Amino acid sequence: MRGRLVLTGMLFMGSTILSDGSIAYAVDSSGSMIVEEVGTVDENGNPTGEVISTKDNQIVSEENSNTVTKNNTLESVQTAPISSLENPTVSYSTHVQDFGWLTGVSNGEMSGTQGQAKRMEAIKISLDNAPYPGDITYKTHVQDYGWLNNVSNGALSGTSGESKRLEAIQINLTGEMEQHYDIYYRVHAETYGWLDWAKNGNSSGTQGLSKRLEAIEIVLVAKGGAAPGPTNNPLIVDPSVVYSTHIQDYGWLAGVSDGEMSGTQGKAKRMEAIKISLNNAPYSGGISYKTHVEGSGWLNNVSNGALSGTAGEGKRLEAIQINLTGEMEQHYDIYYRVHAETYGWLDWAKNGESAGTQGRSKRLEAVEIVLVAKGGAAPGSTKTPFIIDPSVVYSTHIQDYGWLADVSDGKMSGTEGKAKRMEAIKISLNNSLYSGDISYKTHVEGYGWLNNVSNGALSGTAGEGKRLEAIQINLTGEMEQRYDIYYRVHAETYGWLGWAKNGDSAGTKGLSKRLEAIEIKLVEKGGAAPGATNKPFIEADLTSSYNITLNDAITLQMKANPAPQTDKYSNAPAYVSSQSITVLNNGGSISGTEVNLRTSPNTTSSIFATVGKGILFKVLDDNVLGEKVSGSTKWYKIEYTGTILYVHSSLATANVKVGQVTTTSLDIMAEKSAASHIYAKVKKDTLLKILEEDNSGWYKVSFGEWRNATSSDVRYYLDPTNIINDEKQKFQFMDLRKTSGVSKDALNQYLVGKGILAGQGQAFVDAGIKYGINEVYLMAHTLLETGHGLSTLAKGVTYKDKTVYNMYGVGALDHCPIECGAQTAYEKGWFTPYDAIVGGAAFIEDGYTTGNNIYKVVQNTIYEMRWNPDVMATKRFADHQYATDIGWAAKQVNAMYDVYKIQPYTVFLEIPVYKK
């Protein structure tokens, strides 16, 4: 009969008796091993037959021995050889996407999948045949949850039914098992494949990279034994960019990382050098960089912690470029921004773009560098990371020479002393930091002033042998706000004239003198002119019609109340100070085009106001039960202009981010700066739709189409010299007191498809005859005011139970366009389109063309109706102007010109001339 050792004595709770015929054991409360030898064990592992024992680690039975201690007495028994201890087993099973729980495996076998892109979602791990007391514990890092709590001995770690990926794992042994064994494990991770082996609670997988685990292998190794494979890289974590700067008077600063600032602010200390490196890079590749150094320009690229810049030379860094290389470049973007002298923090550059300044002798003072997963959002604005002097480039077409090579920044293009005429010019901007263009026009022999062109287009003539006589050059957009454009010309007989700027004329007019050369230069706004500015333009003597200069007239216009308006900036961003706004949580906006605000939630209640799309209000209750409209009984209870009203939910939107003005008045600005152009002023309690919030102290808001014009905007439309030589725009000077004699049929031909105005040619003829006003102008005026016959007031508005029409916008104020316009139409008795056309003409005749107004001033051209130069000249203020839109007169002429092409008519012009 084969002998066997089994455990007896005082056993620990949960001890297992092995029963494969070799050995079993236990430890009593004193730590002593107690062993009994038995001939057999039953099916439950209990000993049967004769027993001999050993205690206190004393061997009492040896192979083939006939004596043994039993009950402290030597007795003789027959024994069999004793077998060695069994090997423990680690068993595990994983729950895999689309497969569920896989069959358990053990001792280094793979559980999971390869090459199928399936995530591991949970795992169970247990120990079998453990030769010592102790457990196996483990925890997993789960998508969205992070590290879960430890579990042990076959419990589930991960999630079930949530489709969450495992991303990393830690496994530990406990008790005596921990003292006798190491637990090794490695994982197969998305993108990376098999990582190296981790052991004894170290993390295995990825962290911060959103990569799934796909498979795992786990192995027990005797304590201190060799690992099953490489152990260098069991865990992949987010890479880090580490950098240090050498600063004037401070030397090398301590290294920082991942967007922290290295350098100084507010201390006027230059950065002189930088070192940059990557830590924990999960892919092959490195980081390379180069700097732009005072006196040396761009240095060569260096990489991976090398110095770029200078040491001990006292030279400033002015700009930097940083790149990732290798696989890192494919998986990450590198963003960086610098704090530059004068400018402060510039915007973020990335992936080798320049950050800093060039050509401005400005020191870098600090830098921040960030790694972002490829294609991820930038850490901030990327609009202006690099500032370089913009350049104006130009070329002239010269008699007998053709086009000359491009020159720039004040250099001469053309000829001197050769009596050769300039015939055309092209001008463009390079390295423009800001939005905006360069526009220009030339005064050409026989043609006068041509239309504006821009950005490298030809102005002048080609192949016609015509001389340029004068030029005007303008900047537009933000460039206009940041720079002045200066230019001077070399004119026949006169030589070099003085410098003109920003749209002023340079050259001659009425003297038949050719331009021979030109110089053009950009100067920072308000900077000194490149030279003398006296007499940039010479023209034949003209008699002044108005005793006021154009510049003085512009000044008066800018002081007008209401201020001159333009739709030029309708799509431009607008900003308000966040300190003057309270953000509401109950904002709403009209989504329909013409919406009635009612006193009760039904369509039979009174209409308080009819408003257009985008009008804001406060939502007092967003779920009011009312009359069913469009299949819904849901209405909104709102507050509009201090009145409680109702609007159906299909015509409005709730949950709009709205700000309410808290100060007496608030400026709507063109930029995030109190020094920028003011688009408008609004009163306390005005509601504004907030489009964007940040920590700059400003809110980006939605603002209306009409905004305050700049002085240069006003100049363009006010200056008659911009108009008179334009074939179409000269209709602004047409005497409106003289009828055209155009037939109703010609008018009706033009009015086809013009909404409510279609077929109303006779009404305009009748109005012209009755009030002595040019009928083509009347038609053009109504087309503009009614949006080609499609506006709300033109199509008819119900007012006091009567449908009224208003074709000229009479009484329609900026803050009250529909209601006030309808009230005026009601009071005037304009209950048909014909009545509105003829009756509105009386308003124009009475207040403008006959001079029956408070100033007794005749305004008999649309130019004079808009600008009223007579009042400016005599009263020294701007008043009694038909419209606030600076382009109002320019917009009127389109229809007048188009009808002229259908049926030519005599045009009598009255041209205003301002005092020089």
PDB file of C-alpha atoms in Angstrom, residues 260-451:
ATOM      1  CA  GLU A 260       3.627  75.411 -17.789  1.00  0.00           C
ATOM      2  CA  MET A 261       5.353  78.747 -18.303  1.00  0.00           C
ATOM      3  CA  SER A 262       9.125  78.891 -18.551  1.00  0.00           C
ATOM      4  CA  GLY A 263      10.478  82.424 -18.467  1.00  0.00           C
ATOM      5  CA  THR A 264       9.239  85.638 -16.908  1.00  0.00           C
ATOM      6  CA  GLN A 265       6.378  88.099 -17.241  1.00  0.00           C
ATOM      7  CA  GLY A 266       6.518  91.785 -16.432  1.00  0.00           C
ATOM      8  CA  LYS A 267      10.267  91.796 -15.740  1.00  0.00           C
ATOM      9  CA  ALA A 268      11.589  92.806 -19.181  1.00  0.00           C
ATOM     10  CA  LYS A 269      14.037  89.879 -19.208  1.00  0.00           C
ATOM     11  CA  ARG A 270      15.046  88.270 -22.472  1.00  0.00           C
ATOM     12  CA  MET A 271      15.039  84.567 -23.213  1.00  0.00           C
ATOM     13  CA  GLU A 272      18.509  83.658 -24.491  1.00  0.00           C
ATOM     14  CA  ALA A 273      18.318  79.894 -25.017  1.00  0.00           C
ATOM     15  CA  ILE A 274      16.022  76.880 -24.639  1.00  0.00           C
ATOM     16  CA  LYS A 275      16.248  73.095 -24.228  1.00  0.00           C
ATOM     17  CA  ILE A 276      13.280  70.839 -25.045  1.00  0.00           C
ATOM     18  CA  SER A 277      12.851  67.072 -24.684  1.00  0.00           C
ATOM     19  CA  LEU A 278      10.148  64.378 -24.607  1.00  0.00           C
ATOM     20  CA  ASN A 279       9.382  62.036 -21.693  1.00  0.00           C
ATOM     21  CA  ASN A 280       7.347  58.813 -21.873  1.00  0.00           C
ATOM     22  CA  ALA A 281       7.128  58.928 -25.660  1.00  0.00           C
ATOM     23  CA  PRO A 282       4.818  56.037 -26.660  1.00  0.00           C
ATOM     24  CA  TYR A 283       6.111  56.039 -30.225  1.00  0.00           C
ATOM     25  CA  SER A 284       9.422  56.341 -31.971  1.00  0.00           C
ATOM     26  CA  GLY A 285      10.560  59.831 -32.843  1.00  0.00           C
ATOM     27  CA  GLY A 286      11.717  62.917 -31.061  1.00  0.00           C
ATOM     28  CA  ILE A 287      11.405  66.676 -30.885  1.00  0.00           C
ATOM     29  CA  SER A 288      13.378  69.178 -32.953  1.00  0.00           C
ATOM     30  CA  TYR A 289      13.454  72.958 -32.689  1.00  0.00           C
ATOM     31  CA  LYS A 290      15.221  76.089 -33.806  1.00  0.00           C
ATOM     32  CA  THR A 291      15.262  79.694 -32.651  1.00  0.00           C
ATOM     33  CA  HIS A 292      15.548  83.100 -34.277  1.00  0.00           C
ATOM     34  CA  VAL A 293      18.350  84.936 -32.480  1.00  0.00           C
ATOM     35  CA  GLU A 294      19.199  88.631 -32.405  1.00  0.00           C
ATOM     36  CA  GLY A 295      21.835  89.361 -35.022  1.00  0.00           C
ATOM     37  CA  SER A 296      21.984  85.761 -36.286  1.00  0.00           C
ATOM     38  CA  GLY A 297      18.514  85.034 -37.638  1.00  0.00           C
ATOM     39  CA  TRP A 298      17.256  81.460 -37.710  1.00  0.00           C
ATOM     40  CA  LEU A 299      19.723  78.926 -36.270  1.00  0.00           C
ATOM     41  CA  ASN A 300      19.934  75.303 -37.431  1.00  0.00           C
ATOM     42  CA  ASN A 301      17.599  72.693 -35.962  1.00  0.00           C
ATOM     43  CA  VAL A 302      18.633  70.880 -32.788  1.00  0.00           C
ATOM     44  CA  SER A 303      16.782  68.074 -31.011  1.00  0.00           C
ATOM     45  CA  ASN A 304      16.039  66.169 -27.813  1.00  0.00           C
ATOM     46  CA  GLY A 305      17.347  68.452 -25.084  1.00  0.00           C
ATOM     47  CA  ALA A 306      20.098  70.217 -26.995  1.00  0.00           C
ATOM     48  CA  LEU A 307      20.586  73.971 -26.512  1.00  0.00           C
ATOM     49  CA  SER A 308      19.140  76.334 -29.103  1.00  0.00           C
ATOM     50  CA  GLY A 309      20.057  79.996 -28.773  1.00  0.00           C
ATOM     51  CA  THR A 310      23.216  81.446 -27.267  1.00  0.00           C
ATOM     52  CA  ALA A 311      24.985  81.228 -23.920  1.00  0.00           C
ATOM     53  CA  GLY A 312      26.920  84.158 -22.485  1.00  0.00           C
ATOM     54  CA  GLU A 313      26.392  86.441 -25.483  1.00  0.00           C
ATOM     55  CA  GLY A 314      23.486  88.499 -24.135  1.00  0.00           C
ATOM     56  CA  LYS A 315      21.429  87.956 -27.297  1.00  0.00           C
ATOM     57  CA  ARG A 316      17.650  87.766 -27.265  1.00  0.00           C
ATOM     58  CA  LEU A 317      15.530  85.012 -28.770  1.00  0.00           C
ATOM     59  CA  GLU A 318      12.925  86.565 -31.078  1.00  0.00           C
ATOM     60  CA  ALA A 319      11.038  83.534 -32.420  1.00  0.00           C
ATOM     61  CA  ILE A 320      10.909  79.744 -32.258  1.00  0.00           C
ATOM     62  CA  GLN A 321       9.798  76.767 -34.373  1.00  0.00           C
ATOM     63  CA  ILE A 322       9.162  73.322 -32.839  1.00  0.00           C
ATOM     64  CA  ASN A 323       8.505  70.018 -34.610  1.00  0.00           C
ATOM     65  CA  LEU A 324       7.843  66.410 -33.677  1.00  0.00           C
ATOM     66  CA  THR A 325       9.588  63.712 -35.701  1.00  0.00           C
ATOM     67  CA  GLY A 326       9.075  60.040 -36.539  1.00  0.00           C
ATOM     68  CA  GLU A 327       5.935  58.281 -35.359  1.00  0.00           C
ATOM     69  CA  MET A 328       5.362  60.944 -32.696  1.00  0.00           C
ATOM     70  CA  GLU A 329       4.670  63.408 -35.514  1.00  0.00           C
ATOM     71  CA  GLN A 330       1.938  61.104 -36.843  1.00  0.00           C
ATOM     72  CA  HIS A 331       0.161  60.761 -33.492  1.00  0.00           C
ATOM     73  CA  TYR A 332       0.604  64.182 -31.844  1.00  0.00           C
ATOM     74  CA  ASP A 333       0.558  67.893 -32.588  1.00  0.00           C
ATOM     75  CA  ILE A 334       3.010  70.145 -30.717  1.00  0.00           C
ATOM     76  CA  TYR A 335       1.541  73.539 -29.769  1.00  0.00           C
ATOM     77  CA  TYR A 336       3.547  76.448 -28.361  1.00  0.00           C
ATOM     78  CA  ARG A 337       3.101  80.129 -27.681  1.00  0.00           C
ATOM     79  CA  VAL A 338       5.452  82.877 -26.570  1.00  0.00           C
ATOM     80  CA  HIS A 339       5.313  86.009 -24.481  1.00  0.00           C
ATOM     81  CA  ALA A 340       6.896  88.710 -26.636  1.00  0.00           C
ATOM     82  CA  GLU A 341       8.078  92.172 -25.697  1.00  0.00           C
ATOM     83  CA  THR A 342       5.341  94.802 -26.272  1.00  0.00           C
ATOM     84  CA  TYR A 343       2.785  92.225 -27.445  1.00  0.00           C
ATOM     85  CA  GLY A 344       2.477  89.948 -24.409  1.00  0.00           C
ATOM     86  CA  TRP A 345       1.179  86.436 -25.027  1.00  0.00           C
ATOM     87  CA  LEU A 346       0.779  85.754 -28.739  1.00  0.00           C
ATOM     88  CA  ASP A 347      -1.531  83.023 -30.011  1.00  0.00           C
ATOM     89  CA  TRP A 348      -0.603  79.354 -30.331  1.00  0.00           C
ATOM     90  CA  ALA A 349       1.566  78.031 -33.168  1.00  0.00           C
ATOM     91  CA  LYS A 350       1.933  74.335 -33.984  1.00  0.00           C
ATOM     92  CA  ASN A 351       4.063  71.791 -35.835  1.00  0.00           C
ATOM     93  CA  GLY A 352       6.928  73.972 -37.016  1.00  0.00           C
ATOM     94  CA  GLU A 353       5.064  77.251 -37.455  1.00  0.00           C
ATOM     95  CA  SER A 354       6.869  80.365 -36.281  1.00  0.00           C
ATOM     96  CA  ALA A 355       5.962  81.837 -32.899  1.00  0.00           C
ATOM     97  CA  GLY A 356       7.265  85.266 -31.899  1.00  0.00           C
ATOM     98  CA  THR A 357       8.276  88.240 -33.992  1.00  0.00           C
ATOM     99  CA  GLN A 358      10.584  88.917 -36.897  1.00  0.00           C
ATOM    100  CA  GLY A 359      12.033  92.211 -38.048  1.00  0.00           C
ATOM    101  CA  ARG A 360      10.829  94.056 -34.937  1.00  0.00           C
ATOM    102  CA  SER A 361      13.737  93.560 -32.511  1.00  0.00           C
ATOM    103  CA  LYS A 362      11.409  92.256 -29.789  1.00  0.00           C
ATOM    104  CA  ARG A 363      12.654  89.814 -27.166  1.00  0.00           C
ATOM    105  CA  LEU A 364      10.910  86.602 -26.181  1.00  0.00           C
ATOM    106  CA  GLU A 365      10.295  86.562 -22.434  1.00  0.00           C
ATOM    107  CA  ALA A 366       8.478  83.253 -21.806  1.00  0.00           C
ATOM    108  CA  VAL A 367       7.191  80.151 -23.554  1.00  0.00           C
ATOM    109  CA  GLU A 368       4.517  77.473 -23.034  1.00  0.00           C
ATOM    110  CA  ILE A 369       4.571  74.125 -24.891  1.00  0.00           C
ATOM    111  CA  VAL A 370       1.833  71.466 -25.026  1.00  0.00           C
ATOM    112  CA  LEU A 371       1.390  68.072 -26.691  1.00  0.00           C
ATOM    113  CA  VAL A 372      -2.089  67.420 -28.132  1.00  0.00           C
ATOM    114  CA  ALA A 373      -3.367  64.179 -29.668  1.00  0.00           C
ATOM    115  CA  LYS A 374      -3.325  64.477 -33.464  1.00  0.00           C
ATOM    116  CA  GLY A 375      -6.169  66.659 -34.671  1.00  0.00           C
ATOM    117  CA  GLY A 376      -7.262  67.590 -31.145  1.00  0.00           C
ATOM    118  CA  ALA A 377      -8.401  71.078 -30.182  1.00  0.00           C
ATOM    119  CA  ALA A 378      -5.754  73.764 -29.822  1.00  0.00           C
ATOM    120  CA  PRO A 379      -5.146  74.996 -26.249  1.00  0.00           C
ATOM    121  CA  GLY A 380      -6.285  78.490 -27.267  1.00  0.00           C
ATOM    122  CA  SER A 381      -6.537  80.945 -30.133  1.00  0.00           C
ATOM    123  CA  THR A 382      -4.263  80.257 -33.110  1.00  0.00           C
ATOM    124  CA  LYS A 383      -4.987  83.481 -34.952  1.00  0.00           C
ATOM    125  CA  THR A 384      -1.728  85.430 -34.514  1.00  0.00           C
ATOM    126  CA  PRO A 385       1.216  83.368 -33.234  1.00  0.00           C
ATOM    127  CA  PHE A 386       3.802  85.261 -35.262  1.00  0.00           C
ATOM    128  CA  ILE A 387       4.200  88.948 -36.002  1.00  0.00           C
ATOM    129  CA  ILE A 388       6.244  90.034 -38.974  1.00  0.00           C
ATOM    130  CA  ASP A 389       6.239  93.436 -40.622  1.00  0.00           C
ATOM    131  CA  PRO A 390       3.738  93.465 -43.467  1.00  0.00           C
ATOM    132  CA  SER A 391       5.000  94.632 -46.840  1.00  0.00           C
ATOM    133  CA  VAL A 392       3.403  96.531 -49.724  1.00  0.00           C
ATOM    134  CA  VAL A 393       4.525  95.264 -53.145  1.00  0.00           C
ATOM    135  CA  TYR A 394       3.847  97.071 -56.422  1.00  0.00           C
ATOM    136  CA  SER A 395       4.691  97.175 -60.101  1.00  0.00           C
ATOM    137  CA  THR A 396       3.993  99.807 -62.774  1.00  0.00           C
ATOM    138  CA  HIS A 397       3.419  99.587 -66.510  1.00  0.00           C
ATOM    139  CA  ILE A 398       5.584 102.267 -68.149  1.00  0.00           C
ATOM    140  CA  GLN A 399       5.449 103.689 -71.685  1.00  0.00           C
ATOM    141  CA  ASP A 400       7.907 101.796 -73.938  1.00  0.00           C
ATOM    142  CA  TYR A 401       9.081  99.605 -71.021  1.00  0.00           C
ATOM    143  CA  GLY A 402       6.003  97.557 -70.124  1.00  0.00           C
ATOM    144  CA  TRP A 403       5.700  96.029 -66.667  1.00  0.00           C
ATOM    145  CA  LEU A 404       8.647  96.723 -64.365  1.00  0.00           C
ATOM    146  CA  ALA A 405       9.879  94.245 -61.759  1.00  0.00           C
ATOM    147  CA  ASP A 406       8.120  94.292 -58.392  1.00  0.00           C
ATOM    148  CA  VAL A 407       9.461  96.603 -55.717  1.00  0.00           C
ATOM    149  CA  SER A 408       8.334  97.104 -52.126  1.00  0.00           C
ATOM    150  CA  ASP A 409       8.260  99.317 -49.071  1.00  0.00           C
ATOM    151  CA  GLY A 410       8.985 102.778 -50.404  1.00  0.00           C
ATOM    152  CA  LYS A 411      11.190 101.874 -53.347  1.00  0.00           C
ATOM    153  CA  MET A 412      10.551 103.697 -56.622  1.00  0.00           C
ATOM    154  CA  SER A 413       8.639 102.057 -59.448  1.00  0.00           C
ATOM    155  CA  GLY A 414       8.682 104.013 -62.699  1.00  0.00           C
ATOM    156  CA  THR A 415      11.190 106.423 -64.211  1.00  0.00           C
ATOM    157  CA  GLU A 416      12.682 109.856 -63.557  1.00  0.00           C
ATOM    158  CA  GLY A 417      13.894 112.266 -66.202  1.00  0.00           C
ATOM    159  CA  LYS A 418      12.794 110.088 -69.136  1.00  0.00           C
ATOM    160  CA  ALA A 419       9.382 111.672 -69.873  1.00  0.00           C
ATOM    161  CA  LYS A 420       7.694 108.252 -69.777  1.00  0.00           C
ATOM    162  CA  ARG A 421       4.115 107.959 -68.635  1.00  0.00           C
ATOM    163  CA  MET A 422       2.791 105.456 -66.105  1.00  0.00           C
ATOM    164  CA  GLU A 423      -0.106 103.620 -67.740  1.00  0.00           C
ATOM    165  CA  ALA A 424      -1.150 101.074 -65.080  1.00  0.00           C
ATOM    166  CA  ILE A 425      -0.254  99.777 -61.627  1.00  0.00           C
ATOM    167  CA  LYS A 426      -0.703  96.634 -59.503  1.00  0.00           C
ATOM    168  CA  ILE A 427      -0.437  96.739 -55.689  1.00  0.00           C
ATOM    169  CA  SER A 428      -0.650  93.953 -53.098  1.00  0.00           C
ATOM    170  CA  LEU A 429       0.133  93.196 -49.457  1.00  0.00           C
ATOM    171  CA  ASN A 430       2.544  90.520 -48.216  1.00  0.00           C
ATOM    172  CA  ASN A 431       2.827  89.098 -44.694  1.00  0.00           C
ATOM    173  CA  SER A 432      -0.346  90.808 -43.587  1.00  0.00           C
ATOM    174  CA  LEU A 433      -0.870  90.225 -39.871  1.00  0.00           C
ATOM    175  CA  TYR A 434      -4.464  91.270 -39.815  1.00  0.00           C
ATOM    176  CA  SER A 435      -7.578  90.883 -41.910  1.00  0.00           C
ATOM    177  CA  GLY A 436      -8.103  93.438 -44.634  1.00  0.00           C
ATOM    178  CA  ASP A 437      -6.898  94.298 -48.105  1.00  0.00           C
ATOM    179  CA  ILE A 438      -5.342  97.097 -50.109  1.00  0.00           C
ATOM    180  CA  SER A 439      -7.618  98.861 -52.587  1.00  0.00           C
ATOM    181  CA  TYR A 440      -6.755 101.566 -55.088  1.00  0.00           C
ATOM    182  CA  LYS A 441      -7.996 103.460 -58.083  1.00  0.00           C
ATOM    183  CA  THR A 442      -6.391 105.665 -60.690  1.00  0.00           C
ATOM    184  CA  HIS A 443      -7.397 108.796 -62.595  1.00  0.00           C
ATOM    185  CA  VAL A 444      -6.823 108.004 -66.271  1.00  0.00           C
ATOM    186  CA  GLU A 445      -6.546 110.349 -69.210  1.00  0.00           C
ATOM    187  CA  GLY A 446      -9.942 110.592 -70.931  1.00  0.00           C
ATOM    188  CA  TYR A 447     -11.700 108.329 -68.364  1.00  0.00           C
ATOM    189  CA  GLY A 448     -11.362 110.125 -65.070  1.00  0.00           C
ATOM    190  CA  TRP A 449     -11.427 108.080 -61.876  1.00  0.00           C
ATOM    191  CA  LEU A 450     -11.783 104.341 -62.457  1.00  0.00           C
ATOM    192  CA  ASN A 451     -13.478 101.990 -60.024  1.00  0.00           C
TER     193      ASN A 451
END
